[in-house]
Amino acid sequence: LSTFITLDSGYKNTGATKSAITFLDGEEGILRYRGYPIEELAAKSSFIEVAYLLIYGELPTQTQLTDFQFRVSRHTLVHEDMLKFFDGYPSKTHPMGQLASLVCCLSAFYPESLHPNQTPEEVELNIIRMFAKMPTIVSWIYKKAIGHPVMYPKNKFDYVSNYLYMTFGHRTEEYDLDPVIVDAMNKLLILHADHEQNCSTSTVRIVGSSDCNLFASISAGVAALWGPLHGGANQAVIEMLELIKKDGGDVDKWVAKAKDKNDSFRLMGFGHRVYKNFDPRAKIIKEACDNVLNKLGIQDPVLDIAKKLEEVALHDEYFIERKLYPNVDFYSGIIYRALGFPTDMFTVLFALGRLPGWVAQWKEMRENKEPIGRPRQVYVGSTTREYIPLEKR
Ligand code: SDX
């Protein structure tokens, strides 16, 4: 080999970059955004404030927050032609497929975003546009899926309330925001906002490293998040819990299946590449689960199954040995369902939360003038061979 290559498939022990945005300690179960512990931010902050913190590096003053909210509110509308895309999607197109294409096609309306060497002001404008339009696009995907007319943003609402208004509001009557739902949504989106170099964030960075525009870079992150081993796990968890419920709720049987090497079944929502103790987000979401369901007066049998599953797995040698604990996706779907979201929208909600993290990491990568990402490989294929004409094969 001309240069020494260390093989590290899945980048389990590779540091791809230097970043000042998010700190994880997998052994201690620590997660901090710009130095602030996730527990404090989830309890005391709002999603738009956390988005500002991730993107600009500091908690905003009141003036900065008001200005940020105002600048975002100038860009919450999307071009009317975006509605035409929906006419092209087959009726059962998965919301994540729609989101990836809609986000990528935002660049069609901002051709200047394709120019290389953009000024900081041009980059900032597209960051605001991306952050501002995501709730509108996400709510339109939902409205189109249920055959309801789309709603337009009302800028009197704050970022999260506007999203809930566009999702659950109707043109036929006023929409009363339920503070329980607004609070739960803020908490969930904060908990999903960033997570250092996970699969989708690394994708955003590597696509952006080719000097690709922000919209296409974020679209690539949406695609990576869709996978059931990553963000798609929140949908897979609910489908798994429903399966176990339908099968009579015998968690021991399904835990045994998850341990069986010959069985491809995995406990979705369990395990994590970094957290080898517990996922601090899962703890917060589990508490929020009980709180939200009680306040909304909802009894969800899959919550009981989830708790039983967690209990059995946490005392099982196989899971203990492999340090497999519930991750962020294990309980989040139960809250999303209680808030009224359909299962196939769960990963889109993960993307809505992760957006400020993706944007912050893309911005940091460009500001640090990082080189184009281009890993090497260890070649294990054929040595040189002579071409054999067709008639002789
Ligand atoms: C997210 O990276 C991030 O930060 C991601 C995320 C974020 O915020 O961006 O936190 C969000 O993606 C959370 C993870 C959601 N995915 C799932 O819940 C899917 C189920 N989990 C697994 O597929 C797995 O745990 C991963 C993908 C999360 C992590 O995979 P790793 O680190 O590559 O671990 P591995 O697959 O090598 O597993 C190690 C061992 C294996 O057994 P052995 O070969 O050693 O005998 O643990 C076993 C695996 O078979 N294992 C499981 C399991 N997860 C791992 N066995 C049963 N059920 C599981 N869920």
Short mmCIF file of C-alpha atoms and ligand atoms in Angstrom, two decimals:
data_model
loop_
_atom_site.label_atom_id
_atom_site.label_comp_id
_atom_site.label_asym_id
_atom_site.label_seq_id
_atom_site.Cartn_x
_atom_site.Cartn_y
_atom_site.Cartn_z
CA LEU A 1 0.00 0.00 0.00
CA SER A 2 1.48 3.38 -0.95
CA THR A 3 0.07 4.90 2.25
CA PHE A 4 -0.70 3.01 5.46
CA ILE A 5 -4.50 2.49 5.67
CA THR A 6 -6.20 1.56 8.97
CA LEU A 7 -9.49 -0.23 8.25
CA ASP A 8 -12.32 0.87 10.55
CA SER A 9 -15.63 -0.21 8.99
CA GLY A 10 -18.54 1.74 10.43
CA TYR A 11 -16.00 4.28 11.74
CA LYS A 12 -16.34 2.72 15.21
CA ASN A 13 -13.02 4.21 16.31
CA THR A 14 -12.46 7.03 13.85
CA GLY A 15 -12.66 10.72 14.69
CA ALA A 16 -13.85 12.31 11.44
CA THR A 17 -13.56 15.93 12.52
CA LYS A 18 -13.11 18.42 15.34
CA SER A 19 -16.35 19.96 16.56
CA ALA A 20 -17.38 22.41 19.28
CA ILE A 21 -21.09 21.72 19.02
CA THR A 22 -22.10 18.58 20.95
CA PHE A 23 -20.30 16.51 23.58
CA LEU A 24 -21.17 12.88 24.28
CA ASP A 25 -19.74 10.62 26.97
CA GLY A 26 -21.05 7.11 26.23
CA GLU A 27 -19.79 5.57 29.47
CA GLU A 28 -21.27 8.25 31.73
CA GLY A 29 -24.40 8.87 29.65
CA ILE A 30 -23.57 12.56 29.21
CA LEU A 31 -24.97 14.73 26.39
CA ARG A 32 -24.26 18.49 26.21
CA TYR A 33 -25.08 21.04 23.48
CA ARG A 34 -22.36 23.76 23.44
CA GLY A 35 -21.54 22.73 27.03
CA TYR A 36 -25.10 22.86 28.40
CA PRO A 37 -26.38 19.52 29.81
CA ILE A 38 -29.35 18.10 27.89
CA GLU A 39 -31.27 17.66 31.15
CA GLU A 40 -31.20 21.42 31.79
CA LEU A 41 -32.04 22.39 28.22
CA ALA A 42 -34.95 19.90 28.03
CA ALA A 43 -36.35 21.20 31.33
CA LYS A 44 -35.76 24.95 30.95
CA SER A 45 -35.23 25.94 27.30
CA SER A 46 -37.34 26.07 24.11
CA PHE A 47 -36.57 24.41 20.80
CA ILE A 48 -35.97 27.68 18.94
CA GLU A 49 -33.57 28.84 21.68
CA VAL A 50 -31.69 25.50 21.48
CA ALA A 51 -31.58 25.85 17.67
CA TYR A 52 -29.99 29.30 18.10
CA LEU A 53 -27.52 27.85 20.64
CA LEU A 54 -26.48 25.01 18.30
CA ILE A 55 -26.18 27.19 15.18
CA TYR A 56 -24.54 30.31 16.68
CA GLY A 57 -22.77 28.79 19.72
CA GLU A 58 -24.26 30.83 22.57
CA LEU A 59 -27.59 31.09 24.40
CA PRO A 60 -29.30 34.16 22.87
CA THR A 61 -30.09 37.35 24.77
CA GLN A 62 -33.73 38.40 24.57
CA THR A 63 -32.86 40.82 21.74
CA GLN A 64 -31.01 38.12 19.81
CA LEU A 65 -33.83 35.62 20.29
CA THR A 66 -36.50 38.12 19.22
CA ASP A 67 -34.44 39.04 16.15
CA PHE A 68 -33.89 35.35 15.28
CA GLN A 69 -37.59 34.59 15.64
CA PHE A 70 -38.43 37.58 13.46
CA ARG A 71 -35.92 36.63 10.76
CA VAL A 72 -37.24 33.06 10.76
CA SER A 73 -40.84 34.32 10.56
CA ARG A 74 -39.99 36.17 7.31
CA HIS A 75 -39.25 32.83 5.64
CA THR A 76 -41.86 30.35 6.93
CA LEU A 77 -43.77 30.32 3.61
CA VAL A 78 -42.63 27.98 0.85
CA HIS A 79 -43.03 28.72 -2.88
CA GLU A 80 -46.59 27.75 -3.99
CA ASP A 81 -45.04 25.55 -6.70
CA MET A 82 -43.91 23.19 -3.90
CA LEU A 83 -47.54 21.99 -3.82
CA LYS A 84 -47.11 20.60 -7.34
CA PHE A 85 -44.59 18.04 -6.10
CA PHE A 86 -47.31 16.36 -4.05
CA ASP A 87 -49.36 15.73 -7.19
CA GLY A 88 -46.50 13.56 -8.45
CA TYR A 89 -46.13 11.31 -5.39
CA PRO A 90 -47.97 7.95 -5.45
CA SER A 91 -50.47 7.97 -2.55
CA LYS A 92 -48.46 5.72 -0.24
CA THR A 93 -45.08 7.47 -0.71
CA HIS A 94 -43.33 7.34 2.66
CA PRO A 95 -43.13 10.78 4.32
CA MET A 96 -39.33 10.49 4.59
CA GLY A 97 -39.06 9.99 0.83
CA GLN A 98 -41.22 13.06 0.30
CA LEU A 99 -39.20 15.09 2.82
CA ALA A 100 -35.85 14.20 1.23
CA SER A 101 -37.07 15.25 -2.22
CA LEU A 102 -38.90 18.39 -1.10
CA VAL A 103 -35.92 19.64 0.93
CA CYS A 104 -33.54 18.96 -1.96
CA CYS A 105 -35.82 20.78 -4.39
CA LEU A 106 -35.88 23.91 -2.22
CA SER A 107 -32.68 24.76 -4.12
CA ALA A 108 -34.84 25.11 -7.27
CA PHE A 109 -36.31 28.30 -5.81
CA TYR A 110 -32.98 29.71 -4.68
CA PRO A 111 -30.61 29.17 -7.62
CA GLU A 112 -28.07 31.49 -6.00
CA SER A 113 -27.69 28.81 -3.28
CA LEU A 114 -25.92 26.67 -5.90
CA HIS A 115 -23.09 29.19 -6.38
CA PRO A 116 -19.80 28.09 -4.83
CA ASN A 117 -17.93 30.53 -2.53
CA GLN A 118 -21.08 32.12 -1.11
CA THR A 119 -20.70 35.15 1.15
CA PRO A 120 -21.43 34.61 4.88
CA GLU A 121 -24.63 36.66 4.40
CA GLU A 122 -25.81 34.34 1.58
CA VAL A 123 -25.01 31.26 3.70
CA GLU A 124 -26.85 32.77 6.69
CA LEU A 125 -29.93 33.55 4.53
CA ASN A 126 -30.16 29.93 3.35
CA ILE A 127 -29.70 28.67 6.92
CA ILE A 128 -32.67 30.82 7.99
CA ARG A 129 -34.69 29.68 4.96
CA MET A 130 -34.00 25.98 5.69
CA PHE A 131 -34.82 26.27 9.38
CA ALA A 132 -37.94 28.38 8.73
CA LYS A 133 -39.46 26.22 6.01
CA MET A 134 -38.99 22.78 7.58
CA PRO A 135 -42.13 22.95 9.80
CA THR A 136 -44.23 24.11 6.83
CA ILE A 137 -42.96 21.31 4.59
CA VAL A 138 -43.36 18.68 7.36
CA SER A 139 -46.92 19.81 8.11
CA TRP A 140 -47.81 19.83 4.39
CA ILE A 141 -46.60 16.22 4.03
CA TYR A 142 -48.97 15.24 6.86
CA LYS A 143 -51.94 17.25 5.56
CA LYS A 144 -51.55 15.84 2.05
CA ALA A 145 -51.33 12.30 3.49
CA ILE A 146 -54.71 12.66 5.23
CA GLY A 147 -56.30 14.53 2.34
CA HIS A 148 -56.80 17.79 4.24
CA PRO A 149 -56.03 21.23 2.80
CA VAL A 150 -52.58 22.45 3.80
CA MET A 151 -52.35 25.22 6.38
CA TYR A 152 -50.20 28.33 6.03
CA PRO A 153 -47.93 29.53 8.83
CA LYS A 154 -49.32 32.10 11.26
CA ASN A 155 -46.36 34.17 12.40
CA LYS A 156 -48.07 35.20 15.62
CA PHE A 157 -47.20 31.70 16.83
CA ASP A 158 -43.74 30.70 18.01
CA TYR A 159 -41.82 28.11 15.95
CA VAL A 160 -43.17 24.94 17.60
CA SER A 161 -46.71 26.28 18.07
CA ASN A 162 -46.76 27.27 14.39
CA TYR A 163 -45.81 23.71 13.47
CA LEU A 164 -48.59 22.27 15.65
CA TYR A 165 -51.08 24.81 14.24
CA MET A 166 -50.20 23.87 10.63
CA THR A 167 -50.36 20.16 11.48
CA PHE A 168 -53.45 19.84 13.66
CA GLY A 169 -55.24 23.10 12.82
CA HIS A 170 -58.05 23.26 10.23
CA ARG A 171 -59.20 26.05 7.92
CA THR A 172 -62.73 25.55 9.23
CA GLU A 173 -62.15 26.59 12.84
CA GLU A 174 -59.79 28.22 15.30
CA TYR A 175 -57.02 26.03 16.71
CA ASP A 176 -56.52 26.03 20.47
CA LEU A 177 -52.95 25.19 21.38
CA ASP A 178 -52.77 22.67 24.22
CA PRO A 179 -49.86 23.70 26.49
CA VAL A 180 -49.24 20.04 27.35
CA ILE A 181 -48.67 19.25 23.67
CA VAL A 182 -46.61 22.40 23.02
CA ASP A 183 -44.39 21.60 26.01
CA ALA A 184 -44.00 17.92 25.02
CA MET A 185 -43.14 18.86 21.41
CA ASN A 186 -40.51 21.40 22.53
CA LYS A 187 -38.94 18.79 24.81
CA LEU A 188 -38.93 16.07 22.13
CA LEU A 189 -37.44 18.35 19.47
CA ILE A 190 -34.76 19.59 21.90
CA LEU A 191 -33.81 15.99 22.73
CA HIS A 192 -33.36 15.19 19.01
CA ALA A 193 -31.59 18.43 18.05
CA ASP A 194 -28.01 17.15 17.69
CA HIS A 195 -25.87 14.15 18.51
CA GLU A 196 -22.30 14.75 17.25
CA GLN A 197 -21.15 12.58 14.32
CA ASN A 198 -24.06 10.11 14.01
CA CYS A 199 -24.82 8.52 10.66
CA SER A 200 -27.05 11.28 9.26
CA THR A 201 -24.93 14.17 10.55
CA SER A 202 -21.78 12.61 9.09
CA THR A 203 -23.72 12.31 5.83
CA VAL A 204 -24.64 16.01 5.90
CA ARG A 205 -21.01 16.89 6.52
CA ILE A 206 -19.56 14.66 3.81
CA VAL A 207 -22.08 15.82 1.19
CA GLY A 208 -21.50 19.45 2.22
CA SER A 209 -17.73 18.91 2.02
CA SER A 210 -18.05 18.72 -1.78
CA ASP A 211 -19.23 22.38 -1.62
CA CYS A 212 -22.75 21.08 -2.26
CA ASN A 213 -25.57 23.47 -1.33
CA LEU A 214 -27.21 23.36 2.12
CA PHE A 215 -30.58 22.05 0.87
CA ALA A 216 -29.08 19.00 -0.88
CA SER A 217 -26.78 18.33 2.10
CA ILE A 218 -29.75 18.34 4.50
CA SER A 219 -31.72 16.16 2.06
CA ALA A 220 -28.90 13.59 2.21
CA GLY A 221 -29.13 13.67 6.01
CA VAL A 222 -32.87 12.97 5.77
CA ALA A 223 -32.16 9.94 3.60
CA ALA A 224 -29.57 8.55 6.05
CA LEU A 225 -31.90 9.14 9.02
CA TRP A 226 -34.66 7.11 7.30
CA GLY A 227 -32.87 3.81 7.93
CA PRO A 228 -34.40 1.62 10.71
CA LEU A 229 -30.98 1.26 12.36
CA HIS A 230 -30.91 5.05 12.79
CA GLY A 231 -33.84 7.50 12.98
CA GLY A 232 -36.23 5.03 11.35
CA ALA A 233 -36.01 3.04 14.60
CA ASN A 234 -38.74 5.18 16.24
CA GLN A 235 -41.25 3.90 13.67
CA ALA A 236 -39.82 0.34 13.92
CA VAL A 237 -40.19 0.38 17.74
CA ILE A 238 -43.94 1.03 17.60
CA GLU A 239 -44.37 -1.59 14.86
CA MET A 240 -42.42 -4.04 17.07
CA LEU A 241 -44.49 -3.22 20.18
CA GLU A 242 -47.73 -3.60 18.19
CA LEU A 243 -46.49 -7.00 16.95
CA ILE A 244 -45.73 -8.13 20.51
CA LYS A 245 -49.13 -6.84 21.69
CA LYS A 246 -50.90 -8.72 18.87
CA ASP A 247 -48.89 -11.79 19.81
CA GLY A 248 -50.32 -11.67 23.35
CA GLY A 249 -47.66 -9.46 24.97
CA ASP A 250 -45.21 -12.30 25.64
CA VAL A 251 -42.07 -10.15 25.99
CA ASP A 252 -39.90 -13.09 27.12
CA LYS A 253 -40.50 -14.80 23.77
CA TRP A 254 -39.44 -11.71 21.81
CA VAL A 255 -36.41 -11.03 24.00
CA ALA A 256 -35.34 -14.62 23.30
CA LYS A 257 -35.81 -14.01 19.56
CA ALA A 258 -33.64 -10.88 19.77
CA LYS A 259 -30.87 -12.96 21.36
CA ASP A 260 -31.08 -15.75 18.80
CA LYS A 261 -28.25 -15.36 16.31
CA ASN A 262 -30.23 -17.28 13.70
CA ASP A 263 -33.14 -14.88 14.04
CA SER A 264 -32.81 -11.49 12.29
CA PHE A 265 -35.21 -9.93 14.83
CA ARG A 266 -33.66 -7.13 16.88
CA LEU A 267 -35.16 -5.19 19.77
CA MET A 268 -35.66 -1.89 17.99
CA GLY A 269 -34.96 1.09 20.21
CA PHE A 270 -32.25 -0.85 22.06
CA GLY A 271 -28.51 -0.44 21.77
CA HIS A 272 -26.31 2.44 20.73
CA ARG A 273 -22.90 2.86 19.15
CA VAL A 274 -21.77 5.38 21.77
CA TYR A 275 -23.96 5.03 24.87
CA LYS A 276 -22.74 1.92 26.68
CA ASN A 277 -24.50 2.79 29.89
CA PHE A 278 -27.77 4.55 29.20
CA ASP A 279 -29.03 7.15 26.70
CA PRO A 280 -29.81 10.26 28.82
CA ARG A 281 -32.49 11.21 26.29
CA ALA A 282 -34.34 7.92 26.80
CA LYS A 283 -34.59 8.63 30.54
CA ILE A 284 -36.10 12.07 29.94
CA ILE A 285 -38.51 10.81 27.26
CA LYS A 286 -39.64 7.91 29.46
CA GLU A 287 -40.55 10.39 32.24
CA ALA A 288 -42.26 12.67 29.71
CA CYS A 289 -44.19 9.65 28.42
CA ASP A 290 -45.92 9.02 31.74
CA ASN A 291 -46.50 12.76 32.23
CA VAL A 292 -48.00 13.43 28.77
CA LEU A 293 -50.20 10.30 28.71
CA ASN A 294 -51.51 11.06 32.22
CA LYS A 295 -52.22 14.72 31.36
CA LEU A 296 -53.95 13.72 28.11
CA GLY A 297 -55.77 10.91 29.91
CA ILE A 298 -54.44 8.30 27.50
CA GLN A 299 -53.92 4.62 28.38
CA ASP A 300 -51.62 3.08 25.75
CA PRO A 301 -51.11 -0.70 26.17
CA VAL A 302 -47.87 -0.56 24.16
CA LEU A 303 -46.36 1.66 26.89
CA ASP A 304 -46.88 -1.16 29.39
CA ILE A 305 -45.30 -3.61 26.94
CA ALA A 306 -42.35 -1.20 26.41
CA LYS A 307 -41.76 -0.98 30.17
CA LYS A 308 -41.96 -4.77 30.56
CA LEU A 309 -39.56 -5.23 27.63
CA GLU A 310 -37.11 -2.77 29.18
CA GLU A 311 -37.36 -4.50 32.55
CA VAL A 312 -36.67 -7.97 31.09
CA ALA A 313 -33.84 -6.82 28.82
CA LEU A 314 -32.05 -4.82 31.52
CA HIS A 315 -31.80 -7.97 33.66
CA ASP A 316 -30.81 -10.30 30.82
CA GLU A 317 -27.18 -11.43 30.49
CA TYR A 318 -27.18 -11.00 26.68
CA PHE A 319 -28.14 -7.33 26.88
CA ILE A 320 -26.04 -6.59 29.93
CA GLU A 321 -22.95 -8.17 28.34
CA ARG A 322 -23.42 -6.13 25.17
CA LYS A 323 -24.37 -2.98 27.11
CA LEU A 324 -27.67 -2.67 25.26
CA TYR A 325 -30.00 -0.09 26.80
CA PRO A 326 -33.08 1.74 25.52
CA ASN A 327 -32.07 4.60 23.21
CA VAL A 328 -33.81 7.83 22.22
CA ASP A 329 -36.13 5.95 19.85
CA PHE A 330 -37.51 3.48 22.38
CA TYR A 331 -40.13 5.71 24.03
CA SER A 332 -40.39 8.65 21.61
CA GLY A 333 -42.90 6.93 19.32
CA ILE A 334 -45.30 6.37 22.22
CA ILE A 335 -45.44 10.11 22.89
CA TYR A 336 -45.74 10.99 19.20
CA ARG A 337 -48.69 8.59 19.00
CA ALA A 338 -50.29 10.12 22.09
CA LEU A 339 -49.90 13.58 20.47
CA GLY A 340 -51.86 12.31 17.46
CA PHE A 341 -49.14 11.61 14.89
CA PRO A 342 -49.37 8.56 12.59
CA THR A 343 -46.49 6.06 12.85
CA ASP A 344 -44.98 6.83 9.45
CA MET A 345 -44.54 10.49 10.46
CA PHE A 346 -42.32 9.65 13.47
CA THR A 347 -39.00 9.74 11.63
CA VAL A 348 -40.02 12.98 9.90
CA LEU A 349 -40.44 14.42 13.41
CA PHE A 350 -36.94 13.17 14.26
CA ALA A 351 -35.69 15.09 11.19
CA LEU A 352 -37.58 18.25 12.28
CA GLY A 353 -35.76 18.03 15.63
CA ARG A 354 -32.36 17.15 14.14
CA LEU A 355 -32.43 19.98 11.59
CA PRO A 356 -30.68 22.65 13.69
CA GLY A 357 -27.94 20.14 14.52
CA TRP A 358 -27.43 19.24 10.86
CA VAL A 359 -27.36 22.96 9.93
CA ALA A 360 -24.93 23.80 12.76
CA GLN A 361 -22.58 20.96 11.78
CA TRP A 362 -22.73 21.88 8.05
CA LYS A 363 -21.95 25.53 8.97
CA GLU A 364 -19.04 24.49 11.24
CA MET A 365 -17.59 22.21 8.55
CA ARG A 366 -17.60 25.09 6.03
CA GLU A 367 -16.28 27.69 8.49
CA ASN A 368 -13.43 25.33 9.33
CA LYS A 369 -12.75 24.98 5.59
CA GLU A 370 -12.65 21.19 5.98
CA PRO A 371 -11.37 19.23 2.94
CA ILE A 372 -13.72 17.11 0.83
CA GLY A 373 -14.43 13.82 2.59
CA ARG A 374 -12.82 10.98 0.68
CA PRO A 375 -11.94 7.89 2.77
CA ARG A 376 -9.66 5.14 1.39
CA GLN A 377 -10.19 1.35 1.46
CA VAL A 378 -8.32 -1.94 1.78
CA TYR A 379 -8.62 -3.58 -1.66
CA VAL A 380 -9.44 -7.30 -1.48
CA GLY A 381 -10.53 -7.88 -5.10
CA SER A 382 -8.86 -9.65 -8.06
CA THR A 383 -5.30 -9.00 -9.06
CA THR A 384 -4.61 -7.95 -12.68
CA ARG A 385 -6.45 -10.08 -15.23
CA GLU A 386 -6.47 -10.13 -19.10
CA TYR A 387 -9.69 -9.37 -20.97
CA ILE A 388 -11.35 -12.54 -22.44
CA PRO A 389 -13.36 -11.99 -25.64
CA LEU A 390 -17.05 -12.88 -25.35
CA GLU A 391 -16.84 -15.84 -27.73
CA LYS A 392 -14.16 -17.42 -25.50
CA ARG A 393 -16.04 -17.13 -22.14
C1 SDX B 1 -30.18 6.42 16.70
O1 SDX B 1 -25.33 7.35 16.44
C2 SDX B 1 -26.27 8.07 17.02
O2 SDX B 1 -26.03 8.94 17.81
C3 SDX B 1 -27.68 7.71 16.62
C4 SDX B 1 -28.81 8.42 17.37
C5 SDX B 1 -28.81 9.90 17.10
O3 SDX B 1 -29.32 10.65 17.96
O4 SDX B 1 -28.40 10.33 15.99
O5 SDX B 1 -28.66 8.19 18.75
C6 SDX B 1 -30.17 7.89 16.94
O6 SDX B 1 -29.98 6.02 15.58
C7 SDX B 1 -30.39 5.48 17.86
C8 SDX B 1 -30.27 3.97 17.45
C9 SDX B 1 -31.60 3.54 16.85
N1 SDX B 1 -31.48 2.18 16.29
C10 SDX B 1 -32.08 1.11 16.88
O7 SDX B 1 -32.70 1.16 17.93
C11 SDX B 1 -31.96 -0.19 16.09
C12 SDX B 1 -31.58 -1.34 17.03
N2 SDX B 1 -30.21 -1.09 17.48
C13 SDX B 1 -29.14 -1.74 16.77
O8 SDX B 1 -29.35 -2.04 15.45
C14 SDX B 1 -27.74 -1.29 17.18
O9 SDX B 1 -27.72 -1.29 18.54
C15 SDX B 1 -27.22 0.03 16.67
C16 SDX B 1 -27.35 0.15 15.19
C17 SDX B 1 -27.95 1.16 17.31
C18 SDX B 1 -25.75 0.12 17.06
O10 SDX B 1 -25.09 -0.84 16.35
P1 SDX B 1 -23.51 -1.14 16.61
O11 SDX B 1 -22.91 -0.17 17.53
O12 SDX B 1 -22.89 -1.33 15.26
O13 SDX B 1 -23.56 -2.47 17.41
P2 SDX B 1 -23.65 -3.90 16.74
O14 SDX B 1 -24.74 -3.94 15.71
O15 SDX B 1 -22.27 -4.30 16.35
O16 SDX B 1 -24.14 -4.79 18.00
C19 SDX B 1 -23.21 -5.27 18.96
C20 SDX B 1 -23.82 -6.57 19.47
C21 SDX B 1 -24.12 -7.56 18.34
O17 SDX B 1 -24.12 -8.84 18.93
P3 SDX B 1 -22.76 -9.77 18.74
O18 SDX B 1 -22.47 -9.82 17.25
O19 SDX B 1 -21.67 -9.05 19.49
O20 SDX B 1 -23.12 -11.10 19.34
O21 SDX B 1 -25.09 -6.28 20.09
C22 SDX B 1 -26.12 -6.93 19.36
C23 SDX B 1 -25.56 -7.26 17.97
O22 SDX B 1 -26.21 -8.40 17.43
N3 SDX B 1 -27.23 -5.97 19.27
C24 SDX B 1 -28.52 -6.27 19.43
C25 SDX B 1 -29.20 -5.04 19.34
N4 SDX B 1 -28.32 -4.04 19.10
C26 SDX B 1 -27.10 -4.63 19.06
N5 SDX B 1 -29.15 -7.45 19.65
C27 SDX B 1 -30.50 -7.37 19.78
N6 SDX B 1 -31.23 -6.23 19.70
C28 SDX B 1 -30.61 -5.05 19.48
N7 SDX B 1 -31.32 -3.92 19.41
#
